[in-house]
PDB file of C-alpha atoms and ligand atoms in Angstrom:
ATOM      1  CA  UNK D 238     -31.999 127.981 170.019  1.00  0.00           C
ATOM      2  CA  UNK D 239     -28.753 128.589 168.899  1.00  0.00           C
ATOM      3  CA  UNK D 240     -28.018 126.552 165.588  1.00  0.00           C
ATOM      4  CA  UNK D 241     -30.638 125.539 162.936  1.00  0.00           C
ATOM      5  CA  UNK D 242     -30.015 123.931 159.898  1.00  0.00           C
ATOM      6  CA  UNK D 243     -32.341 125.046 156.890  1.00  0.00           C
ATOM      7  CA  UNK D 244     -33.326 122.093 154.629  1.00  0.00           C
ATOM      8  CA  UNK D 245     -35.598 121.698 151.784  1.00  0.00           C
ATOM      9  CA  UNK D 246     -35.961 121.226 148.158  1.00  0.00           C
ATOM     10  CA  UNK D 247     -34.282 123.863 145.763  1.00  0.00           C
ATOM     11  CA  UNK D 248     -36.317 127.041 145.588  1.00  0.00           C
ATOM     12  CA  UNK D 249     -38.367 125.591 148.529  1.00  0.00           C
ATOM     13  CA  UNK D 250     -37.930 129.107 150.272  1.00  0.00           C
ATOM     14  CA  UNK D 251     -35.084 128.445 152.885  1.00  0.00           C
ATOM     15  CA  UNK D 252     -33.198 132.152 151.734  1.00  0.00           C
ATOM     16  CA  UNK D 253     -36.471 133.827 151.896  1.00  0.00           C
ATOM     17  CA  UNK D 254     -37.723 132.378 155.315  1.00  0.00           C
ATOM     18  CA  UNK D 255     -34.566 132.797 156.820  1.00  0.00           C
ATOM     19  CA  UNK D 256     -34.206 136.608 155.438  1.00  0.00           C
ATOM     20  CA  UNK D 257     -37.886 136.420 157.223  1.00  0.00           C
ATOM     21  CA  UNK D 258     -36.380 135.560 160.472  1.00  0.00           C
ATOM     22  CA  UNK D 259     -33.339 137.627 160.737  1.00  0.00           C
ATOM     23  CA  UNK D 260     -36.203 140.485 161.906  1.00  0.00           C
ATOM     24  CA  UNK D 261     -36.757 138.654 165.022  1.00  0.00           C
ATOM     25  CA  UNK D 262     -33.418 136.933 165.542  1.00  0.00           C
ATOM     26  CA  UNK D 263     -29.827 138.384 165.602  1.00  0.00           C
ATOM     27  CA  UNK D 264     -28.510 135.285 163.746  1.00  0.00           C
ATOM     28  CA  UNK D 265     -25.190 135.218 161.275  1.00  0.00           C
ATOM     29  CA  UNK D 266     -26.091 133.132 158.501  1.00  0.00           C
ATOM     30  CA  UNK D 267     -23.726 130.653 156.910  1.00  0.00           C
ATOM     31  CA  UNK D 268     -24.928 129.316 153.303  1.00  0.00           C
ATOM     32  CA  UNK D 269     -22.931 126.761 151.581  1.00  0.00           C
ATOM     33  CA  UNK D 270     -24.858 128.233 148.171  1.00  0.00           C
ATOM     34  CA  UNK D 271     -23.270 131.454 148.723  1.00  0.00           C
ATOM     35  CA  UNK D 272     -19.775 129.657 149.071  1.00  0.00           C
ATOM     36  CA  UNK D 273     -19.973 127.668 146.078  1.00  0.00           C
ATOM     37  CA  UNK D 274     -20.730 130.440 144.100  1.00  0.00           C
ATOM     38  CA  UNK D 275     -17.947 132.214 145.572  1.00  0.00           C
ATOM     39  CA  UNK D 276     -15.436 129.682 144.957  1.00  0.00           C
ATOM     40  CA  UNK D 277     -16.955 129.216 141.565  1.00  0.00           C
ATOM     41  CA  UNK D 278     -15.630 132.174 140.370  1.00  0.00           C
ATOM     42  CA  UNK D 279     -12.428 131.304 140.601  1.00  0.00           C
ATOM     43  CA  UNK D 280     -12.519 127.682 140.118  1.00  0.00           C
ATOM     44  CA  UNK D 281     -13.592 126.154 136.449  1.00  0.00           C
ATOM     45  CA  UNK D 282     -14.569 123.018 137.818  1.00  0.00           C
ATOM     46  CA  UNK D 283     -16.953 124.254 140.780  1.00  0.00           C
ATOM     47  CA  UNK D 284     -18.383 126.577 137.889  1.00  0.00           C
ATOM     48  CA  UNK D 285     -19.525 123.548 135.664  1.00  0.00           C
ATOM     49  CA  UNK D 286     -20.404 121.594 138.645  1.00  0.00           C
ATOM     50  CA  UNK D 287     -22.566 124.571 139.902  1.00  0.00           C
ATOM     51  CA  UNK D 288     -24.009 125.468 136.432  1.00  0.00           C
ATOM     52  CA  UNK D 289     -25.093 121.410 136.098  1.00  0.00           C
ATOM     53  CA  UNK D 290     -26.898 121.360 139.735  1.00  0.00           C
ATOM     54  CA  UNK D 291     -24.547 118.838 141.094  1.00  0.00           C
ATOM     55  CA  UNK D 292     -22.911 118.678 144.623  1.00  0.00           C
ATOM     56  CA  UNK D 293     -19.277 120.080 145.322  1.00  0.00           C
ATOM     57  CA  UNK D 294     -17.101 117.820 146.875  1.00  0.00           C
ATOM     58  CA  UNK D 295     -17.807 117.655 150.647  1.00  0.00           C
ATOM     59  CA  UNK D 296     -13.866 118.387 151.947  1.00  0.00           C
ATOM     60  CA  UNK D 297     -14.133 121.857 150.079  1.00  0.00           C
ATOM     61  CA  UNK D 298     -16.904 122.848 152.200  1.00  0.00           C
ATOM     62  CA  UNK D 299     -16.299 121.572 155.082  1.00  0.00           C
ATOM     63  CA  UNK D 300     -13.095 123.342 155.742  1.00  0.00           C
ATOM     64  CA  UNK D 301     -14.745 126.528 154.927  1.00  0.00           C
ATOM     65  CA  UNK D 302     -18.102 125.774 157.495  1.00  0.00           C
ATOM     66  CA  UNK D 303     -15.839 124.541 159.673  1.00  0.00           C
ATOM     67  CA  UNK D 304     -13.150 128.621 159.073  1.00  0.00           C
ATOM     68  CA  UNK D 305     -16.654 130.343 159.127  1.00  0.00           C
ATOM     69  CA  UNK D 306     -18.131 129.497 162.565  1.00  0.00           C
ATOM     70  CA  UNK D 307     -14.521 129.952 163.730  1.00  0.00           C
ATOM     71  CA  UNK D 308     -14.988 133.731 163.406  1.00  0.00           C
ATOM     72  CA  UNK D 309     -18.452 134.215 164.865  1.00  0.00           C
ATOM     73  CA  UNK D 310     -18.697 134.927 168.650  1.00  0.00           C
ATOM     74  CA  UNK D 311     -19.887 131.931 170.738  1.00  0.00           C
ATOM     75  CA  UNK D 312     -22.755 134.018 171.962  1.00  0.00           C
ATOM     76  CA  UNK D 313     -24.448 134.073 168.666  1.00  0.00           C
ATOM     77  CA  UNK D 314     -27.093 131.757 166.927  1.00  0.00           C
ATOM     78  CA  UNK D 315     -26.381 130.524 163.559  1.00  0.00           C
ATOM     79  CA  UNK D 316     -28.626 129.733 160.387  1.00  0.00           C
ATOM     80  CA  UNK D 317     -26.933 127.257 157.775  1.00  0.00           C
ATOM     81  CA  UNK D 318     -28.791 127.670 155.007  1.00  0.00           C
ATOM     82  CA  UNK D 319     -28.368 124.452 152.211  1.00  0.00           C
ATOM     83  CA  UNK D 320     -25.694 123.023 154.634  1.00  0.00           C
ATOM     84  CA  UNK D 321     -25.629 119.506 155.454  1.00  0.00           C
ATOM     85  CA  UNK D 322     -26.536 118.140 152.128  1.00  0.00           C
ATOM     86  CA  UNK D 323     -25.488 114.865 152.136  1.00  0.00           C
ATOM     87  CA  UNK D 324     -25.007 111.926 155.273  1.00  0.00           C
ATOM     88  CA  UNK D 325     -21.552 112.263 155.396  1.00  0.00           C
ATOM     89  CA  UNK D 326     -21.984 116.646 155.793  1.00  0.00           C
ATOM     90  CA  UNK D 327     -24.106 116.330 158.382  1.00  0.00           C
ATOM     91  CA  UNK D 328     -22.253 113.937 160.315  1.00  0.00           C
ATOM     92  CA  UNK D 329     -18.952 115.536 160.047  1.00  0.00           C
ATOM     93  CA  UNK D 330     -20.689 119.181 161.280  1.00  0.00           C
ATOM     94  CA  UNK D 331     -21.685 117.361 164.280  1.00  0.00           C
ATOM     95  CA  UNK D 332     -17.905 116.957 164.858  1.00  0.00           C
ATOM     96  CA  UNK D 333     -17.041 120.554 163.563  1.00  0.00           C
ATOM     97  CA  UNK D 334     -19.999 122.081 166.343  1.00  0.00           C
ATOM     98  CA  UNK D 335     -18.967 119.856 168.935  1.00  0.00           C
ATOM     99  CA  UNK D 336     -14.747 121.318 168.345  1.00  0.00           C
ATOM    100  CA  UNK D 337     -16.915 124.839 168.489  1.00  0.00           C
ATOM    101  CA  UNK D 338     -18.426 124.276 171.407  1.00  0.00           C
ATOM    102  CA  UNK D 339     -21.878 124.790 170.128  1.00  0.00           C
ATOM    103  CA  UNK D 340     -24.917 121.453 168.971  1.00  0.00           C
ATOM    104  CA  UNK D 341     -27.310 121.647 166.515  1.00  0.00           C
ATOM    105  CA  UNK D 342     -30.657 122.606 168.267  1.00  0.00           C
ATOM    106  CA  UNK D 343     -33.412 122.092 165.216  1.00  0.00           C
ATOM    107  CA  UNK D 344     -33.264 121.383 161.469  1.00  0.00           C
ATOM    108  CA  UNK D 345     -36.261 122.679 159.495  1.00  0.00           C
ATOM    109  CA  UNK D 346     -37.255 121.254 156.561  1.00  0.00           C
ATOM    110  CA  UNK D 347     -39.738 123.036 154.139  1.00  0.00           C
ATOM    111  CA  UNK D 348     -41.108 120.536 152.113  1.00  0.00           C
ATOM    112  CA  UNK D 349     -42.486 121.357 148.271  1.00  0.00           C
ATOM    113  CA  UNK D 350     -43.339 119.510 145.391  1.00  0.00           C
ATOM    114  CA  UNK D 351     -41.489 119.299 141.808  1.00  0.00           C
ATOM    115  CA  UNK D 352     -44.148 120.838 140.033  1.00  0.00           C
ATOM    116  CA  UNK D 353     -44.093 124.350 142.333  1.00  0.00           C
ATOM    117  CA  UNK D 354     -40.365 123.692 142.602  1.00  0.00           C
ATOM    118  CA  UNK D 355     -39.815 124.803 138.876  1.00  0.00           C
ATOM    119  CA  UNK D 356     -42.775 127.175 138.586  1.00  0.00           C
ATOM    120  CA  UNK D 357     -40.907 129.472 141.399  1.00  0.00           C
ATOM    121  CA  UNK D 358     -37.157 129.111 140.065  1.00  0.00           C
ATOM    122  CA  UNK D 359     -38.551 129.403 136.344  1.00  0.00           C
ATOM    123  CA  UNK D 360     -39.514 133.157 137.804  1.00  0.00           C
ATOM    124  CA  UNK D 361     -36.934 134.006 140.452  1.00  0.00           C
ATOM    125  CA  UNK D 362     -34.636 136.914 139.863  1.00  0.00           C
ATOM    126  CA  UNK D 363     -31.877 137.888 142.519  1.00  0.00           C
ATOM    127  CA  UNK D 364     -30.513 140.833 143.722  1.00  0.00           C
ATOM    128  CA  UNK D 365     -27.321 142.366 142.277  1.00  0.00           C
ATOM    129  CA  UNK D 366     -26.278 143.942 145.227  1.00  0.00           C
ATOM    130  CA  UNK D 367     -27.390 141.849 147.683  1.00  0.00           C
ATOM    131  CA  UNK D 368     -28.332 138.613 146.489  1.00  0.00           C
ATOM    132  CA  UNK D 369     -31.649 138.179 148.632  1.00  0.00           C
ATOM    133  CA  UNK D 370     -34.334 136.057 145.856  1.00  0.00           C
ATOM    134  CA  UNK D 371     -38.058 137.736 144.807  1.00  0.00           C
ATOM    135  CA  UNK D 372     -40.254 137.255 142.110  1.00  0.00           C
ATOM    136  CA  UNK D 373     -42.154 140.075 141.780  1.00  0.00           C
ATOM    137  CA  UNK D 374     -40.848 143.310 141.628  1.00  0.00           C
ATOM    138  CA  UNK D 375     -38.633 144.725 139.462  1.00  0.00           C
ATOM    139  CA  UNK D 376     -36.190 146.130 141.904  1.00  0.00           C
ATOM    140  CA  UNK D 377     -34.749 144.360 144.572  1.00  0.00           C
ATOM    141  CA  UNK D 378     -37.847 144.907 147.521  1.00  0.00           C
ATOM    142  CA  UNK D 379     -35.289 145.144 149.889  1.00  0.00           C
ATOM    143  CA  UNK D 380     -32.065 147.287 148.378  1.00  0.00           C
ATOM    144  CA  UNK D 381     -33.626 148.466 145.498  1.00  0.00           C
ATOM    145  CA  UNK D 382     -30.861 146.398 143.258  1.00  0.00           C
ATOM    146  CA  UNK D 383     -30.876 144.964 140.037  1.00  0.00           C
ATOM    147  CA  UNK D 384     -32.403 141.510 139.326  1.00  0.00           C
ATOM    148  CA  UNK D 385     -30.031 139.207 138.125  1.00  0.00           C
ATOM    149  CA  UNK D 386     -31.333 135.175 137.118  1.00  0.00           C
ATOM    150  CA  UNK D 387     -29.532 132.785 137.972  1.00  0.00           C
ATOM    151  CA  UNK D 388     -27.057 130.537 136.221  1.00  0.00           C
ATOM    152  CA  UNK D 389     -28.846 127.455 137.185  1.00  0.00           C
ATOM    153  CA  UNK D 390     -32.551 128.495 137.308  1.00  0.00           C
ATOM    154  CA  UNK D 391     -33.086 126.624 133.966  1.00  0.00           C
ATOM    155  CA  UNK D 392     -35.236 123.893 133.512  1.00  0.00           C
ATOM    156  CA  UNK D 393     -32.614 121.098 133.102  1.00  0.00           C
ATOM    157  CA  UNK D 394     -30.431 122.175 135.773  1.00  0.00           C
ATOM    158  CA  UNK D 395     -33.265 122.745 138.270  1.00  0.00           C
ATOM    159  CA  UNK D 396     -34.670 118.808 137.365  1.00  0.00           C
ATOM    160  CA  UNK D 397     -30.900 117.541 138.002  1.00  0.00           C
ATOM    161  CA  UNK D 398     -31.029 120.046 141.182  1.00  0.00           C
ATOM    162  CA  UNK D 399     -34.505 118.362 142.566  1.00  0.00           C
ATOM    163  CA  UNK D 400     -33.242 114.820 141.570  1.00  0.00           C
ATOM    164  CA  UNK D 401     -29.603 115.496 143.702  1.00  0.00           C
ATOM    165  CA  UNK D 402     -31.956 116.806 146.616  1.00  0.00           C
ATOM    166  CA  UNK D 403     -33.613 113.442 146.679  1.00  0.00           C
ATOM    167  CA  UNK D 404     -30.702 111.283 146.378  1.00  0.00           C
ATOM    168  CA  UNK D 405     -28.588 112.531 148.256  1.00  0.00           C
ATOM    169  CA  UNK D 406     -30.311 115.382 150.946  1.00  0.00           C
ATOM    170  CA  UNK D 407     -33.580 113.742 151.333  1.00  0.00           C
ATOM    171  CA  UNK D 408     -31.964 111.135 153.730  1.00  0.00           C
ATOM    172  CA  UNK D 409     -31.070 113.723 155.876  1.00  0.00           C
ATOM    173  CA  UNK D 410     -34.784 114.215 157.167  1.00  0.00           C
ATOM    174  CA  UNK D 411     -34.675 110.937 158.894  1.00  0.00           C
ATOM    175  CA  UNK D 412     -31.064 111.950 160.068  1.00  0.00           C
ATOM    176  CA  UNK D 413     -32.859 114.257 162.642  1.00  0.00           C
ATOM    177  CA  UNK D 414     -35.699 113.193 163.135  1.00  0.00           C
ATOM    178  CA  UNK D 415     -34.193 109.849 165.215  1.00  0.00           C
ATOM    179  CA  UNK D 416     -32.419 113.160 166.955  1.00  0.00           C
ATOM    180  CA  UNK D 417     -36.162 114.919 167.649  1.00  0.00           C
ATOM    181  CA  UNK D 418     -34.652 117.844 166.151  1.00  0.00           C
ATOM    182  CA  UNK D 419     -36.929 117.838 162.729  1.00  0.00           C
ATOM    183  CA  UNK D 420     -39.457 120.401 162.204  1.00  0.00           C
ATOM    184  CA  UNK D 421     -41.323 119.985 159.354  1.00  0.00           C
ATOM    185  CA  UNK D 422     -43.079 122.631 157.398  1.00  0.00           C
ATOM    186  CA  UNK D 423     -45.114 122.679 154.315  1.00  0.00           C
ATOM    187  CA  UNK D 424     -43.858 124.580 152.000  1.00  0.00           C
ATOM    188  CA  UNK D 425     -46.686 125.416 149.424  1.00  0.00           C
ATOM    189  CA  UNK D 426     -48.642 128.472 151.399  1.00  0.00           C
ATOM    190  CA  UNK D 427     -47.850 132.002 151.394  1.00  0.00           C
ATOM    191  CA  UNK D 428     -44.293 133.218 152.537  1.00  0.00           C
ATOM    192  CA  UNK D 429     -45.941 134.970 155.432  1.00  0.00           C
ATOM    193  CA  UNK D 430     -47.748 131.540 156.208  1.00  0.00           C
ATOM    194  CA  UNK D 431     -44.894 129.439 155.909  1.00  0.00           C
ATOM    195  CA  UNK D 432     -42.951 132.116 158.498  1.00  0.00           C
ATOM    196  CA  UNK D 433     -45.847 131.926 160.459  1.00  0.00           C
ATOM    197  CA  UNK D 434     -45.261 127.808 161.426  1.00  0.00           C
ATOM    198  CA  UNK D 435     -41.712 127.879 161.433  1.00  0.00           C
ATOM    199  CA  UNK D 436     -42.065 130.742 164.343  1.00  0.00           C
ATOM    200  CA  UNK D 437     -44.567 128.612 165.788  1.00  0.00           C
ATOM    201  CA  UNK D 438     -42.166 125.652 165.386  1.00  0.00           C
ATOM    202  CA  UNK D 439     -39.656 127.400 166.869  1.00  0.00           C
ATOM    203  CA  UNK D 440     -41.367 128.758 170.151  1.00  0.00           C
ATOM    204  CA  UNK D 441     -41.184 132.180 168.877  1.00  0.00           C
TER     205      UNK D 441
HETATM  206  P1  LIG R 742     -28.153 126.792 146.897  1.00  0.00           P
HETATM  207  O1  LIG R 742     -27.863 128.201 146.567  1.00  0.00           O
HETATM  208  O2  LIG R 742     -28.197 126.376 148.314  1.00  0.00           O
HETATM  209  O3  LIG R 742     -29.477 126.397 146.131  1.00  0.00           O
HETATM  210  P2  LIG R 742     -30.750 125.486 146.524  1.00  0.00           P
HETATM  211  O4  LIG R 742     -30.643 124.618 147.698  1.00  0.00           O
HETATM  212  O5  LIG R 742     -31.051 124.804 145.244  1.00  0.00           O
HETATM  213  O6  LIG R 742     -31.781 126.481 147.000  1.00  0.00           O
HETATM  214  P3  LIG R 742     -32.190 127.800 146.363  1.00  0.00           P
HETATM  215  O7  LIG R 742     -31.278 128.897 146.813  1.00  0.00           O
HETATM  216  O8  LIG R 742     -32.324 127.626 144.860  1.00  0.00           O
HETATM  217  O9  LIG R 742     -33.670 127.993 146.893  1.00  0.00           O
HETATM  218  P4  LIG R 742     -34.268 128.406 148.304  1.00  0.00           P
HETATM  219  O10 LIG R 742     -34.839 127.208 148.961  1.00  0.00           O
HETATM  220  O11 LIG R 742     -33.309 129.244 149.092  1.00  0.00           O
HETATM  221  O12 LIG R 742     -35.479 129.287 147.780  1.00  0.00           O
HETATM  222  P5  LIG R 742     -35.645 130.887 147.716  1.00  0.00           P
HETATM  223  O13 LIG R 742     -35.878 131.417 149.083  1.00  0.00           O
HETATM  224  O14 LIG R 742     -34.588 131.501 146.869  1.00  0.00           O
HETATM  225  O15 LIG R 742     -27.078 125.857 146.176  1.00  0.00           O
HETATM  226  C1  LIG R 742     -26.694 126.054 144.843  1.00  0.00           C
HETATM  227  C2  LIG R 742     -25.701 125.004 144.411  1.00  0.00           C
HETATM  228  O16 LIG R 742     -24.507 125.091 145.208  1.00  0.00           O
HETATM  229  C3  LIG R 742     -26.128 123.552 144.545  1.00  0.00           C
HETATM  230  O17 LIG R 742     -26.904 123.117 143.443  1.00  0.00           O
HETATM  231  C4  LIG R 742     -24.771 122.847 144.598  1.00  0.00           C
HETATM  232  O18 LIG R 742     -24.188 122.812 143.319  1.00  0.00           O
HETATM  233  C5  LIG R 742     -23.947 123.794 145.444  1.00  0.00           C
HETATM  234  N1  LIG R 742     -24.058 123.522 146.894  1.00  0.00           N
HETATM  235  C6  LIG R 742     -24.713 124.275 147.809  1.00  0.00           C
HETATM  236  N2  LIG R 742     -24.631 123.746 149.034  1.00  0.00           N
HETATM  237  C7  LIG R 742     -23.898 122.617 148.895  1.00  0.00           C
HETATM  238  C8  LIG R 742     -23.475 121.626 149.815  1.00  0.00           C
HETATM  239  N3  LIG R 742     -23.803 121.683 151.120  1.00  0.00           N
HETATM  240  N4  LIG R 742     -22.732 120.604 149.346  1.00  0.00           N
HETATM  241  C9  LIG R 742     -22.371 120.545 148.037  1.00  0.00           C
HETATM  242  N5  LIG R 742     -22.757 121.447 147.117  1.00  0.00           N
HETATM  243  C10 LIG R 742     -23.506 122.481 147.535  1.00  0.00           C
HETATM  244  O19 LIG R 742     -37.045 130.963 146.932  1.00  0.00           O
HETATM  245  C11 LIG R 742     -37.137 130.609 145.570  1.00  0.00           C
HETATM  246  C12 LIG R 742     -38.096 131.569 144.840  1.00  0.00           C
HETATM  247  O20 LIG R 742     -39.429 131.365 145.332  1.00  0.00           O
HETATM  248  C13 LIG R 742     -37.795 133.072 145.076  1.00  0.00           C
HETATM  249  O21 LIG R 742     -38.131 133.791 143.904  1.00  0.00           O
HETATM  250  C14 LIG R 742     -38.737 133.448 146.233  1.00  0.00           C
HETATM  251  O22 LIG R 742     -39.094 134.824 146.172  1.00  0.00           O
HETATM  252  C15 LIG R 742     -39.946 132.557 145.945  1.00  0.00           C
HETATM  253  N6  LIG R 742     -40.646 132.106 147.130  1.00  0.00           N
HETATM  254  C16 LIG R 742     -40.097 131.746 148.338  1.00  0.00           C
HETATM  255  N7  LIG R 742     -41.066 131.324 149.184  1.00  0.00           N
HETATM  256  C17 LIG R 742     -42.242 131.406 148.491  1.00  0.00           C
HETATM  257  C18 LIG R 742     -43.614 131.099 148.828  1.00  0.00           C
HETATM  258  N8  LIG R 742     -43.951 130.625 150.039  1.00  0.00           N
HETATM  259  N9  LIG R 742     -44.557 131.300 147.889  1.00  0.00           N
HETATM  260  C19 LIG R 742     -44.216 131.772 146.644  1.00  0.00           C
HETATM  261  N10 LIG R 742     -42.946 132.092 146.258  1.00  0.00           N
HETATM  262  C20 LIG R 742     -41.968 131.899 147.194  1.00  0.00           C
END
């Protein structure tokens, strides 16, 4: 397993599980989250579009997938975390792998309901420093950083987030499994629980 794609609803738990699994794999991890928010610093548009829960346009993106497995060694697994989002993404990454010489070996997708969706975002903080989510601590559990919240972990944004995730992402779970590449994993259990069947998923 070399290349696994991370899908699910917002605040489904795809940062957390995969901060879970970089303990048992040496993975780099590429999240198109991350690169919006990023760009969004220096770009007004991305900013609103970010701050309202819509999509970025897919040609930003893709150049910048496409620059970022460029620079990581062959040898190494990668976990895209939020990245395909749409029919269109996933389709042109096949292309980008392929150029890389590397395919796309599983694409998990941690399911969740609306309801729990908005209860967990509603409470998450981030870390400061280094940006991995919690809930329940004050510090960051793994730095010891500030908690920061944020900019679109509020209710209206997070109901335009979950609505975008099934227009436009949900179509992506039949997208692999016709390629027998889906796992599917249920979301709503503990984190440790919800590591424990993706492991198991993955032959770990
Ligand atoms: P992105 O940052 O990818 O946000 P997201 O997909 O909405 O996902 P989140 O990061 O909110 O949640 P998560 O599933 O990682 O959950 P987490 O582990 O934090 O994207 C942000 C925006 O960027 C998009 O809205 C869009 O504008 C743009 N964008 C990104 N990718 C794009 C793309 N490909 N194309 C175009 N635009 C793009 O967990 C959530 C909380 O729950 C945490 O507090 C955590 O501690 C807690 N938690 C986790 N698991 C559990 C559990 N099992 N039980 C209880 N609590 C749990």
């Amino acid at each position: 397993m070399k290349n696994i794609v991370f899908l699910g609803p917002p605040g489904s738990g795809k940062g957390t599980q995969i901060n879970e699994l970089e303990k048992y794999l040496d993975f780099t991890v590429i999240s198109s989250g991350d690169m919006v928010r990023e760009l969004a610093e220096k770009n007004q548009q991305i900013k609103q579009l970010l701050e309202k829960g819509e999509l970025v346009s897919d040609n930003v993106l893709l150049s910048e997938v496409d620059r970022q497995i460029g620079i990581i060694d062959k040898s190494r697994g990668i976990f895209f975390d939020g990245f395909p989002r749409t029919l269109n993404q996933a389709k042109k990454m096949d292309e980008i792998l392929i150029n890389h010489e590397r395919v796309l070996d599983a694409a998990i997708y941690i399911y969740l309901e609306e309801e729990e969706v908005v209860k967990r975002l509603a409470r998450r903080r981030v870390c400061r420093k280094c940006g991995r989510p919690f809930f329940d601590s004050p510090r960051c559990p793994s730095c010891g950083g500030q908690p920061v919240i944020r900019k679109d972990d509020n209710e209206a944004t997070i109901i335009n987030r979950m609505q975008v995730f099934l227009e436009q992402t949900l179509p992506l779970v039949d997208y692999y499994e016709t390629r027998n590449i889906l796992l599917q994993i249920n979301g709503n259990q503990s984190i440790k629980n919800v590591g424990r069947d993706i492991k198991k998923g993955l032959g770990l």
